[in-house]
Amino acid sequence: MSEFDFSTTLGNAFFNTPIFTASGCASSGKELAQFFPLRDIGAVVTKSVMNKPRYGRPTPRMAETPSGMLNSIGLQGPGIEAFLANDIPWLVEQNSRIIISIAGETIEEYATLARKVRSVAGISAIEVNISCPNVENRGLVFACDPDASRRVIDGVRRTIGGELPIIAKLSPDVTNLPDIAKGVVESGADALALINTVLGMVINIETMRPHLGGNTGGLSGPAIRPVAVRAIYQVHAVMPEIPILGMGGVSSGRDALELIFAGASGVSVGTASFGNPHAAVDIQRELRDLLIAKGFPSLKSAVGYAHREADL
Amino acid sequence: MSEFDFSTTLGNAFFNTPIFTASGCASSGKELAQFFPLRDIGAVVTKSVMNKPRYGRPTPRMAETPSGMLNSIGLQGPGIEAFLANDIPWLVEQNSRIIISIAGETIEEYATLARKVRSVAGISAIEVNISCPNVENRGLVFACDPDASRRVIDGVRRTIGGELPIIAKLSPDVTNLPDIAKGVVESGADALALINTVLGMVINIETMRPHLGGNTGGLSGPAIRPVAVRAIYQVHAVMPEIPILGMGGVSSGRDALELIFAGASGVSVGTASFGNPHAAVDIQRELRDLLIAKGFPSLKSAVGYAHREADL
Amino acid sequence: MVKEVMSQINRSAAHIITTILANKRVGQYHQMVFGIGDLVKSCRPGNFVAINVGGDSSRMILRRAFAISRVSESASFGGTMELIVAPHGLGSKWLCSQIEGAEVDIVLPLGTAFGIPTSPVNALLVGGGYGSAPLFGLAEVLKARGCKVDMLLGASTSAKIYAPMEGKRSVNSLKIYTEDGTMGELGRVTEPIKVLIENKAIDVIYSCGPMGMLRAISELTTDTDVVHQCAVEEAMACGIGICMTCVLPVKGEDGQISMLRSCIDGPVMDGSQVQWHLVGQVPEVH
Amino acid sequence: MVKEVMSQINRSAAHIITTILANKRVGQYHQMVFGIGDLVKSCRPGNFVAINVGGDSSRMILRRAFAISRVSESASFGGTMELIVAPHGLGSKWLCSQIEGAEVDIVLPLGTAFGIPTSPVNALLVGGGYGSAPLFGLAEVLKARGCKVDMLLGASTSAKIYAPMEGKRSVNSLKIYTEDGTMGELGRVTEPIKVLIENKAIDVIYSCGPMGMLRAISELTTDTDVVHQCAVEEAMACGIGICMTCVLPVKGEDGQISMLRSCIDGPVMDGSQVQWHLVGQVPEVH
Ligand SMILES: Cc1cc2nc3c(=O)[nH]c(=O)nc-3n(C[C@H](O)[C@H](O)[C@H](O)COP(=O)(O)OP(=O)(O)OC[C@H]3O[C@@H](n4cnc5c(N)ncnc54)[C@H](O)[C@@H]3O)c2cc1C
Ligand SMILES: Cc1cc2nc3c(=O)[nH]c(=O)nc-3n(C[C@H](O)[C@H](O)[C@H](O)COP(=O)(O)OP(=O)(O)OC[C@H]3O[C@@H](n4cnc5c(N)ncnc54)[C@H](O)[C@@H]3O)c2cc1C
Ligand SMILES: Cc1cc2nc3c(=O)[nH]c(=O)nc-3n(C[C@H](O)[C@H](O)[C@H](O)COP(=O)(O)O)c2cc1C
Ligand SMILES: Cc1cc2nc3c(=O)[nH]c(=O)nc-3n(C[C@H](O)[C@H](O)[C@H](O)COP(=O)(O)O)c2cc1C
Ligand code: FES
Ligand code: FES
């Protein structure tokens, strides 16, 4: 079966294989490189970077929950300048495919970030994490506001021009996800990343207060996989031509396949890497074996397979 | 510690103890009565009943997921007339406290149900499950539409009059839960039930199609507990005077306490009863022991405790 | 009334911690024995049990259902119950991996039992795969009532035939069919049934196995005098009648189709009343 | 540069399946020995390991961190590693319940190690609870370098003191403090440290234990010449530097405070640089 085609595309970006890291779950890549060569997976999606350096949220920043975890990192990071100067050249040297994730507090900040990323060599795509509080609108998360979501993507699109594919990363914490998805696609997103974490909270029974320093946190891991599958399925149903980078609780090739059948063209592995540093390569191998065993000639032929007509 | 006060109230309804069954997870009560006397728990919340008999959704109706499950029962039931004739008298005979859950496809149907329930003797409250598709508005779920939610509760309130407390049961699948909650309270809800299941999906890797007969299903169980805690905390923060019947993934006294600290005045046990038929009584006993061990003089003094000022 | 029947059915259900007394591999199955004390008295052929799987930190929140293969009382162990478990997915594999002496949380006995005729009849017992498990216990009861008991067992391959030595003593005849011919005859159990019905050689069929097999037998018995009691197997979330996930379309005496819970109105059902063509669908509302 | 140091640190980290060679209760702890083969060569006192807990169907998705107590090589077992595990919550209790011969998935060795002086110094080793575990291995290394090694161990009660017989041979003195007086002196380990510092009896303190103890020692060494190397314990989701949950505010050479990851820039850190008063807060942005 050497002719099996495992490649995928997101917009005009081509990837040899479809398993990626998830933003914020691989830092800038170096740490995982202790465990496998980064070029073995589809791409490294870097931790969402903001314009200025950030301390992030106070600790505790995590709580384990049944089959999941909450995190409230608060986008700690070095800021875009230091990030582009220190982290990107190293990744490029590794021959890793790179997707840079950006995050902002204002529509302007996203555009500024896009301008700084635009001219960097060796980048395959830009992921726009819009699950951030909009300081100009009472801290309402961009991704929860159809209008703000569109304006962020619009600003990034204008700045970037036509070259670099834009992947808009959406939050599942909305009433009408297909609507938000349509909006950002109309504003120029080439692909969608689904899903970011689900808003959750844990109360510490000893202190009798919210456990996390930031009170609420993002729920990730296998617990949310059914939500991810549903989100991907819903969005693929209304826009089958828009590629989706799926994520949410994937920790085996079987899980990745579920997201692909639902409509994902690629799959990011997040929390699973915390429990297994080799998760991304393990999942990629298992997925390949499963697709071949089921007789698919290529990854692409399996994308959205669960939507086919009953009589096919 | 015989003076410990374990009682709670939802609107003007009084309950000796704060653990309830969750709607749809105890059928009409009889089946659980094989395992413990129903009067030992706070109340039985019956399966949401519609006006007419319903077959519900096709099988498969369930899928186990990591620390959770999906269900798509589709409100199978005998219809309100048969339900009131056959199931309620038996429950009344058991000396069980009863909360009747109703569900409709139109605003009119909810009002009709309320009218039929109004005059039934032995009912403590009515729970209005508004997580149903509104056939008059493209199948949009009532609970996801602030305006439709208000109108359902308004209709029920007008029909019921002032006697029976109305508990509005909300869906977490919305962008702004506190907003929906405020709306239904303004329309006459005395209490809120949080949360209904989270919309999810599982794809069967063998058939390569959605596993459930109904395609999507509701995610319940420990996996969603962090979402339930967050929802209860958020709503209690904006309306601390409105009692909340909390639910979502509670399977131990410790879990119930988490919801109570977040702001719940009572806790419904759903999926946990599937894994442990004694769950409701076990949880109730554990909760009581925990509250006493922590020195609370009453259940009520613990409600919303996680919201207190840091220096208290 | 269905409701009344139900409230009778699980009246002796208990929720207990049992100890594994034996765990032996038999072909592709595990023959597992549990100490259940006096509860043996309430267990009838056809009843099932619901088992907690995965231990304290399990991500599996639902019980797994297994048919009671047989119960017995011994001087050394008291009341014991045997299950035949196929290692299928995570839960059943966990159960199969438990060692002698391990404790397991079980709710039992659950569901309906096979109806036992009051006068001697010619009974045919048909089992598919591990579906044979409850049939040997049933055969003993039928023999004791003076019935003629013939048995047909089928599976895809020999390792999936469960037919214990001592079980064979309680039947008048035992014929085995495998789809790959690795044991007994090549073919399916349904083939000989047709002939037996035509020859009026049997009065009642008791069946347990895959839904496809049960459906095929029901079709063979349609418009005949042969009674067909089948033990169905639907995915169950609770096993005790509170979740409504395990329903099957069944026609009542009044001709009305209801979605009955296979955990409390089953697993043993009247095969002629199950609306096999509607399984996985919703009946039209008239 | 911090990044460069990091990429050195875990360069010998491996992800392996090990076998449990021994599991013995010692007071409130379990002393557990694992076969890790040649990896013993890469393990340094201060390093930790990250263990997968709960088995195949576990709802616990994150690894649990444990300090390496010591490693050794034996003819019969090859390289072995010892951990001292307190049964705390579900994960550590699961680990303690695993029997000899069971297989466990471990990533090791991780994080920074205690810095070893190049010339002989007077070293004080301070351990709280199971925090003493890595100190005995450290003592051996320091002794081999000609250092004078004194040890203070503290805990709330005697069952929480971990002080193995053979460990005592590698220290010049060992003093034990318990808060309830059930073993050694009544009181806390921090009390005698003040005197030792004032008497200029020690050059370096190595500490491992609860964060409160580490903070107290850091306060005692402030404005003294005593170096304080402490092994911190922050909740870790990944243990390998990819999640940013385990951060502590640490002042760099340039006076700037950074949120450093205690899994790769620690667990061993310079106590004088950790901004203890800012733990659980976020530094002001200037
Ligand atoms: C009344 C009844 C009697 C049964 N008797 C036996 C028996 O005697 N021996 C035996 O080996 N098996 C029996 N089964 C099937 C057994 O319950 C399943 O093999 C088992 O639940 C699979 O669980 P798992 O975790 O290994 O598999 P998974 O596939 O991981 O299970 C996932 C979910 O699907 C459900 N499920 C999967 N397969 C089945 C199935 N075939 N039937 C019902 N639910 C399923 C599980 O309960 C679980 O909720 C019986 C089932 C029923 C309903
Ligand atoms: C670098 C390091 C070294 C350690 N060395 C040892 C040792 O040698 N011996 C020992 O017994 N314990 C040690 N611990 C603590 C040990 O990791 C915790 O006791 C364990 O993680 C608790 O897991 P649990 O499932 O039993 O408890 P739970 O409370 O159920 O765990 C829930 C979550 O909180 C985290 N958590 C809980 N307590 C701690 C804690 N004290 N520190 C960090 N995370 C925690 C868990 O990792 C898990 O993610 C060390 C911790 C760290 C970070
Ligand atoms: C610790 C942690 C940090 C994360 N940081 C980011 C981030 O910086 N930007 C982002 O877009 N998503 C972030 N995410 C979300 C993940 O990229 C991913 O969407 C989510 O965790 C679901 O996937 P998973 O279940 O595989 O982890 C983070 C998740 C975790 C657990
Ligand atoms: C099988 C099943 C059926 C349910 N049916 C109903 C219902 O009829 N009406 C309703 O309001 N909620 C229904 N629910 C939702 C529960 O009442 C509860 O809100 C939800 O399951 C979360 O609680 P849990 O995690 O404890 O189950 C159902 C849940 C399950 C699992
Ligand atoms: S399995 Fe729950 S009703 Fe039958
Ligand atoms: S534990 Fe993940 S970065 Fe330290």
PDB file of N, CA, C and O and ligand atoms in Angstrom, chain A residues 274, chain D residues 48 234-247 261-264, ligand 6:
ATOM      1  N   PHE A 274       0.131  15.724  26.711  1.00  0.00           N
ATOM      2  CA  PHE A 274       0.530  15.865  28.114  1.00  0.00           C
ATOM      3  C   PHE A 274       0.648  14.478  28.750  1.00  0.00           C
ATOM      4  O   PHE A 274       1.517  14.230  29.568  1.00  0.00           O
TER       5      PHE A 274
ATOM      6  N   PHE D  48      13.018  14.139  38.297  1.00  0.00           N
ATOM      7  CA  PHE D  48      11.776  13.461  38.638  1.00  0.00           C
ATOM      8  C   PHE D  48      11.299  12.604  37.473  1.00  0.00           C
ATOM      9  O   PHE D  48      11.920  12.611  36.393  1.00  0.00           O
ATOM     10  N   GLU D 234       5.097  22.071  42.019  1.00  0.00           N
ATOM     11  CA  GLU D 234       3.919  22.754  41.482  1.00  0.00           C
ATOM     12  C   GLU D 234       3.084  21.734  40.709  1.00  0.00           C
ATOM     13  O   GLU D 234       3.636  20.784  40.147  1.00  0.00           O
ATOM     14  N   ALA D 235       1.790  21.938  40.670  1.00  0.00           N
ATOM     15  CA  ALA D 235       0.937  21.022  39.891  1.00  0.00           C
ATOM     16  C   ALA D 235       1.369  21.074  38.425  1.00  0.00           C
ATOM     17  O   ALA D 235       1.551  22.139  37.856  1.00  0.00           O
ATOM     18  N   MET D 236       1.580  19.912  37.840  1.00  0.00           N
ATOM     19  CA  MET D 236       2.080  19.819  36.473  1.00  0.00           C
ATOM     20  C   MET D 236       1.103  19.038  35.613  1.00  0.00           C
ATOM     21  O   MET D 236       0.726  17.929  35.959  1.00  0.00           O
ATOM     22  N   ALA D 237       0.759  19.569  34.456  1.00  0.00           N
ATOM     23  CA  ALA D 237      -0.094  18.811  33.544  1.00  0.00           C
ATOM     24  C   ALA D 237       0.750  17.916  32.646  1.00  0.00           C
ATOM     25  O   ALA D 237       0.388  16.785  32.380  1.00  0.00           O
ATOM     26  N   CYS D 238       1.903  18.421  32.178  1.00  0.00           N
ATOM     27  CA  CYS D 238       2.664  17.637  31.197  1.00  0.00           C
ATOM     28  C   CYS D 238       4.014  17.149  31.713  1.00  0.00           C
ATOM     29  O   CYS D 238       4.490  16.095  31.312  1.00  0.00           O
ATOM     30  N   GLY D 239       4.671  17.928  32.542  1.00  0.00           N
ATOM     31  CA  GLY D 239       5.981  17.534  33.074  1.00  0.00           C
ATOM     32  C   GLY D 239       7.133  17.685  32.098  1.00  0.00           C
ATOM     33  O   GLY D 239       8.283  17.425  32.451  1.00  0.00           O
ATOM     34  N   ILE D 240       6.839  18.098  30.861  1.00  0.00           N
ATOM     35  CA  ILE D 240       7.912  18.177  29.862  1.00  0.00           C
ATOM     36  C   ILE D 240       8.010  19.546  29.191  1.00  0.00           C
ATOM     37  O   ILE D 240       8.631  19.689  28.141  1.00  0.00           O
ATOM     38  N   GLY D 241       7.355  20.543  29.768  1.00  0.00           N
ATOM     39  CA  GLY D 241       7.558  21.900  29.275  1.00  0.00           C
ATOM     40  C   GLY D 241       6.630  22.378  28.179  1.00  0.00           C
ATOM     41  O   GLY D 241       6.863  23.447  27.608  1.00  0.00           O
ATOM     42  N   ILE D 242       5.548  21.633  27.877  1.00  0.00           N
ATOM     43  CA  ILE D 242       4.714  22.061  26.749  1.00  0.00           C
ATOM     44  C   ILE D 242       3.389  22.714  27.134  1.00  0.00           C
ATOM     45  O   ILE D 242       2.673  23.197  26.265  1.00  0.00           O
ATOM     46  N   CYS D 243       3.055  22.760  28.426  1.00  0.00           N
ATOM     47  CA  CYS D 243       1.705  23.238  28.755  1.00  0.00           C
ATOM     48  C   CYS D 243       1.647  24.559  29.512  1.00  0.00           C
ATOM     49  O   CYS D 243       0.616  25.207  29.536  1.00  0.00           O
ATOM     50  N   MET D 244       2.732  24.950  30.165  1.00  0.00           N
ATOM     51  CA  MET D 244       2.800  26.210  30.915  1.00  0.00           C
ATOM     52  C   MET D 244       1.897  26.269  32.142  1.00  0.00           C
ATOM     53  O   MET D 244       1.502  27.349  32.568  1.00  0.00           O
ATOM     54  N   THR D 245       1.576  25.120  32.720  1.00  0.00           N
ATOM     55  CA  THR D 245       0.723  25.181  33.915  1.00  0.00           C
ATOM     56  C   THR D 245       1.541  25.319  35.193  1.00  0.00           C
ATOM     57  O   THR D 245       1.032  25.775  36.204  1.00  0.00           O
ATOM     58  N   CYS D 246       2.813  24.917  35.164  1.00  0.00           N
ATOM     59  CA  CYS D 246       3.596  24.712  36.383  1.00  0.00           C
ATOM     60  C   CYS D 246       4.494  25.887  36.732  1.00  0.00           C
ATOM     61  O   CYS D 246       5.489  25.710  37.422  1.00  0.00           O
ATOM     62  N   VAL D 247       4.133  27.073  36.297  1.00  0.00           N
ATOM     63  CA  VAL D 247       5.081  28.202  36.388  1.00  0.00           C
ATOM     64  C   VAL D 247       5.213  28.787  37.782  1.00  0.00           C
ATOM     65  O   VAL D 247       4.299  28.746  38.603  1.00  0.00           O
ATOM     66  N   ARG D 261       8.865  27.606  34.004  1.00  0.00           N
ATOM     67  CA  ARG D 261       8.226  26.298  34.157  1.00  0.00           C
ATOM     68  C   ARG D 261       8.994  25.458  35.170  1.00  0.00           C
ATOM     69  O   ARG D 261      10.187  25.188  34.968  1.00  0.00           O
ATOM     70  N   SER D 262       8.326  25.048  36.231  1.00  0.00           N
ATOM     71  CA  SER D 262       9.054  24.296  37.251  1.00  0.00           C
ATOM     72  C   SER D 262       9.361  22.878  36.784  1.00  0.00           C
ATOM     73  O   SER D 262      10.134  22.179  37.412  1.00  0.00           O
ATOM     74  N   CYS D 263       8.824  22.453  35.659  1.00  0.00           N
ATOM     75  CA  CYS D 263       9.141  21.105  35.182  1.00  0.00           C
ATOM     76  C   CYS D 263      10.443  21.062  34.387  1.00  0.00           C
ATOM     77  O   CYS D 263      11.106  20.029  34.376  1.00  0.00           O
ATOM     78  N   ILE D 264      10.796  22.153  33.712  1.00  0.00           N
ATOM     79  CA  ILE D 264      12.047  22.084  32.942  1.00  0.00           C
ATOM     80  C   ILE D 264      13.078  23.089  33.425  1.00  0.00           C
ATOM     81  O   ILE D 264      14.268  22.865  33.279  1.00  0.00           O
TER      82      ILE D 264
HETATM   83  S1  FES E   6       4.062  20.811  33.523  1.00  0.00           S
HETATM   84 FE1  FES E   6       3.678  21.421  31.498  1.00  0.00          FE
HETATM   85  S2  FES E   6       5.080  23.071  31.238  1.00  0.00           S
HETATM   86 FE2  FES E   6       5.553  22.289  33.189  1.00  0.00          FE
END
